[in-house]
Amino acid sequence: MLFESLFQNIEEKVTITESDKTLLRSFFRVKKLRKRQYLLQEGELCKDIAFVVRGALKSYTLDDKGNEHVSLFGLEGWWISDFRSFICGETALLNIDAIEETYVLLLSRAHYDTMLDQMPLMERYFRILYQNSLVTKDRRLISSHTYTAEEKYQELLRQYPFIIQRIPQHLIASYLGLTTETISRIKKKQLI
C-alpha cells in the first residue's frame, strides 16, 4: 500500500510494468517520522532522498538567531532531500523535519545509482522531475525578487491551494520570506 502513491507518481511521467514495480520496491526502505522528528540535520551527510507517502515535512536553514528559513515543503507525492549533499557528498546545509506524523520511502545513493543503471525509465523519470524542479525554482526566485507580499501569497495559493489548510501560517510566512503579521493582513484584506 505504501508504494502505490510512488507508482502513481512515476506513472504520471513514464510507463512502468508490474515487473518494474517489483524491482522498484527492492530499492526503497520505509521510514516513519514522528512530528518534529528530523529526517536530516545540518552538518550530516545526506544519504537518502525521500518520497513522501503520507504526512508533511519542511526543509529549512537556521540563522544566527535560531530563526527558521523554510526553503521547501514535502507533502504526499513529493520528493525531499538536501540534493546538493546527496549528489555531491558534501555535508548538509539543510534541516528536514516532520511537520506532522510522516511516512517516507527512502532511496539511498547506492540504490539510486543502481536503480538508474538497471532501469532507464527511472533515469527518464528523474530527468523530468529535475526539469520541473528547475522551473519551479526559477519561478520562486523571480517571485521572491519581483512580487509584492500579496502577489507571493496569491501565487502560492494558485499553485498549491491545499497548502493553506495543511501548513501552519508561520511556516508559510517563512517560506514566502514574509512575517506572520503580513500573512494575516493579506488574509484579512481578502475577506473584505
Short mmCIF file of C-alpha atoms in Angstrom, two decimals:
data_model
loop_
_atom_site.label_atom_id
_atom_site.label_comp_id
_atom_site.label_asym_id
_atom_site.label_seq_id
_atom_site.Cartn_x
_atom_site.Cartn_y
_atom_site.Cartn_z
CA MET A 1 0.00 0.00 0.00
CA LEU A 2 2.84 2.43 0.82
CA PHE A 3 4.25 2.08 -2.68
CA GLU A 4 1.03 2.86 -4.56
CA SER A 5 1.49 6.64 -4.39
CA LEU A 6 5.09 6.28 -5.63
CA PHE A 7 3.95 4.11 -8.54
CA GLN A 8 1.15 6.56 -9.36
CA ASN A 9 3.65 9.46 -9.31
CA ILE A 10 6.02 7.58 -11.62
CA GLU A 11 3.19 6.55 -13.98
CA GLU A 12 2.26 10.21 -14.45
CA LYS A 13 5.62 10.70 -16.16
CA VAL A 14 6.74 7.34 -17.59
CA THR A 15 5.26 3.90 -18.27
CA ILE A 16 6.06 1.15 -15.76
CA THR A 17 5.19 -2.52 -15.76
CA GLU A 18 4.37 -4.85 -12.88
CA SER A 19 7.90 -6.29 -13.06
CA ASP A 20 9.28 -2.72 -12.87
CA LYS A 21 7.20 -2.19 -9.73
CA THR A 22 8.60 -5.35 -8.15
CA LEU A 23 12.16 -4.27 -8.87
CA LEU A 24 11.48 -0.71 -7.66
CA ARG A 25 10.28 -1.98 -4.27
CA SER A 26 13.69 -3.55 -3.69
CA PHE A 27 15.47 -0.19 -3.83
CA PHE A 28 13.44 1.62 -1.16
CA ARG A 29 13.01 1.33 2.58
CA VAL A 30 10.13 2.70 4.65
CA LYS A 31 10.61 5.16 7.50
CA LYS A 32 8.05 6.62 9.88
CA LEU A 33 8.77 10.04 11.42
CA ARG A 34 7.05 11.48 14.47
CA LYS A 35 6.02 15.13 14.45
CA ARG A 36 9.18 17.29 14.81
CA GLN A 37 11.48 14.29 14.22
CA TYR A 38 14.43 15.01 11.95
CA LEU A 39 14.94 13.25 8.66
CA LEU A 40 18.18 15.20 8.23
CA GLN A 41 20.14 17.75 10.24
CA GLU A 42 22.56 20.38 9.03
CA GLY A 43 26.14 19.06 9.12
CA GLU A 44 25.17 15.44 8.45
CA LEU A 45 25.78 13.70 5.16
CA CYS A 46 22.52 13.30 3.25
CA LYS A 47 22.46 9.60 2.43
CA ASP A 48 18.89 9.37 1.09
CA ILE A 49 16.28 11.12 -0.95
CA ALA A 50 12.77 10.72 0.40
CA PHE A 51 9.44 10.24 -1.31
CA VAL A 52 6.61 11.39 0.95
CA VAL A 53 3.87 8.78 1.15
CA ARG A 54 1.84 10.41 3.91
CA GLY A 55 2.42 13.48 6.05
CA ALA A 56 4.35 16.70 5.69
CA LEU A 57 7.98 17.75 6.04
CA LYS A 58 9.79 21.06 5.89
CA SER A 59 13.31 21.79 4.67
CA TYR A 60 14.96 24.82 6.21
CA THR A 61 18.09 26.60 7.38
CA LEU A 62 18.65 28.32 10.71
CA ASP A 63 20.13 31.80 11.03
CA ASP A 64 22.42 33.06 13.84
CA LYS A 65 19.37 33.85 15.99
CA GLY A 66 17.85 30.39 15.56
CA ASN A 67 15.11 31.56 13.17
CA GLU A 68 13.94 29.02 10.60
CA HIS A 69 14.02 29.93 6.91
CA VAL A 70 11.85 27.39 5.10
CA SER A 71 13.02 26.56 1.59
CA LEU A 72 10.72 23.67 0.72
CA PHE A 73 7.77 21.64 1.92
CA GLY A 74 7.40 17.95 1.25
CA LEU A 75 3.82 16.69 1.09
CA GLU A 76 2.29 13.48 -0.23
CA GLY A 77 3.65 12.61 -3.63
CA TRP A 78 6.64 14.97 -3.37
CA TRP A 79 10.35 14.26 -3.08
CA ILE A 80 12.52 15.98 -0.48
CA SER A 81 16.21 15.93 0.37
CA ASP A 82 19.30 18.09 0.58
CA PHE A 83 20.07 17.31 -3.06
CA ARG A 84 23.41 19.12 -3.01
CA SER A 85 24.58 16.94 -0.15
CA PHE A 86 23.05 13.79 -1.68
CA ILE A 87 24.59 14.30 -5.12
CA CYS A 88 27.92 15.92 -4.20
CA GLY A 89 28.65 14.00 -0.99
CA GLU A 90 29.09 17.23 1.00
CA THR A 91 27.63 17.84 4.44
CA ALA A 92 24.04 19.04 4.52
CA LEU A 93 23.22 22.72 4.79
CA LEU A 94 19.55 21.97 5.34
CA ASN A 95 17.48 20.57 8.17
CA ILE A 96 14.47 18.45 7.27
CA ASP A 97 11.89 17.52 9.88
CA ALA A 98 8.30 16.36 10.10
CA ILE A 99 5.51 18.90 10.48
CA GLU A 100 3.16 16.01 11.28
CA GLU A 101 3.48 12.25 11.53
CA THR A 102 5.00 11.24 8.20
CA TYR A 103 5.81 8.09 6.24
CA VAL A 104 8.54 8.26 3.61
CA LEU A 105 10.17 5.86 1.18
CA LEU A 106 13.93 6.33 1.36
CA LEU A 107 16.27 5.77 -1.56
CA SER A 108 19.98 5.63 -0.71
CA ARG A 109 22.64 6.97 -3.06
CA ALA A 110 23.92 3.45 -3.81
CA HIS A 111 20.39 2.21 -4.59
CA TYR A 112 19.67 5.37 -6.60
CA ASP A 113 22.73 4.75 -8.82
CA THR A 114 21.96 1.04 -9.20
CA MET A 115 18.31 1.74 -9.97
CA LEU A 116 19.23 4.27 -12.69
CA ASP A 117 21.67 1.77 -14.23
CA GLN A 118 19.16 -1.09 -14.19
CA MET A 119 16.05 0.92 -15.06
CA PRO A 120 16.48 3.54 -17.82
CA LEU A 121 12.83 4.50 -17.35
CA MET A 122 13.74 5.81 -13.87
CA GLU A 123 16.53 7.90 -15.33
CA ARG A 124 13.90 9.42 -17.61
CA TYR A 125 11.54 9.87 -14.64
CA PHE A 126 14.16 11.70 -12.56
CA ARG A 127 15.19 13.84 -15.53
CA ILE A 128 11.57 15.02 -15.80
CA LEU A 129 11.48 15.68 -12.04
CA TYR A 130 14.71 17.67 -12.16
CA GLN A 131 13.50 19.73 -15.12
CA ASN A 132 10.25 20.53 -13.31
CA SER A 133 12.22 21.38 -10.17
CA LEU A 134 14.39 23.86 -12.06
CA VAL A 135 11.32 25.56 -13.49
CA THR A 136 9.78 25.78 -10.01
CA LYS A 137 13.00 27.19 -8.52
CA ASP A 138 13.20 29.81 -11.29
CA ARG A 139 9.59 30.84 -10.62
CA ARG A 140 10.26 31.06 -6.90
CA LEU A 141 13.41 33.13 -7.40
CA ILE A 142 11.62 35.56 -9.70
CA SER A 143 8.71 35.76 -7.27
CA SER A 144 10.95 36.45 -4.29
CA HIS A 145 12.69 39.31 -6.11
CA THR A 146 9.85 40.94 -8.01
CA TYR A 147 6.46 40.13 -6.43
CA THR A 148 4.77 42.07 -3.68
CA ALA A 149 3.88 40.22 -0.48
CA GLU A 150 0.28 39.83 -1.66
CA GLU A 151 1.39 38.54 -5.08
CA LYS A 152 3.68 35.96 -3.43
CA TYR A 153 0.82 34.72 -1.27
CA GLN A 154 -1.62 34.64 -4.22
CA GLU A 155 0.88 32.70 -6.35
CA LEU A 156 1.29 30.13 -3.58
CA LEU A 157 -2.49 29.77 -3.33
CA ARG A 158 -2.77 29.44 -7.11
CA GLN A 159 -0.11 26.73 -7.34
CA TYR A 160 -0.90 24.87 -4.12
CA PRO A 161 -4.40 25.76 -2.89
CA PHE A 162 -4.40 22.89 -0.37
CA ILE A 163 -1.23 24.08 1.38
CA ILE A 164 -3.01 26.72 3.46
CA GLN A 165 -5.05 24.03 5.24
CA ARG A 166 -2.04 21.77 5.83
CA ILE A 167 0.84 24.04 6.76
CA PRO A 168 0.88 26.41 9.77
CA GLN A 169 0.78 30.10 8.88
CA HIS A 170 4.17 30.89 10.45
CA LEU A 171 5.83 28.29 8.19
CA ILE A 172 4.09 29.67 5.10
CA ALA A 173 5.32 33.13 6.08
CA SER A 174 8.87 31.83 6.45
CA TYR A 175 8.66 30.07 3.07
CA LEU A 176 7.50 33.28 1.39
CA GLY A 177 10.02 35.45 3.23
CA LEU A 178 7.24 37.34 4.98
CA THR A 179 6.15 37.85 8.57
CA THR A 180 3.16 36.09 10.09
CA GLU A 181 1.56 39.51 10.59
CA THR A 182 1.87 40.26 6.87
CA ILE A 183 0.13 36.98 6.01
CA SER A 184 -2.65 37.85 8.49
CA ARG A 185 -3.11 41.27 6.88
CA ILE A 186 -3.27 39.74 3.40
CA LYS A 187 -5.84 37.15 4.51
CA LYS A 188 -7.91 39.81 6.29
CA LYS A 189 -7.83 42.02 3.18
CA GLN A 190 -9.10 39.12 1.06
CA LEU A 191 -12.15 38.78 3.29
CA ILE A 192 -13.18 42.40 2.70
#
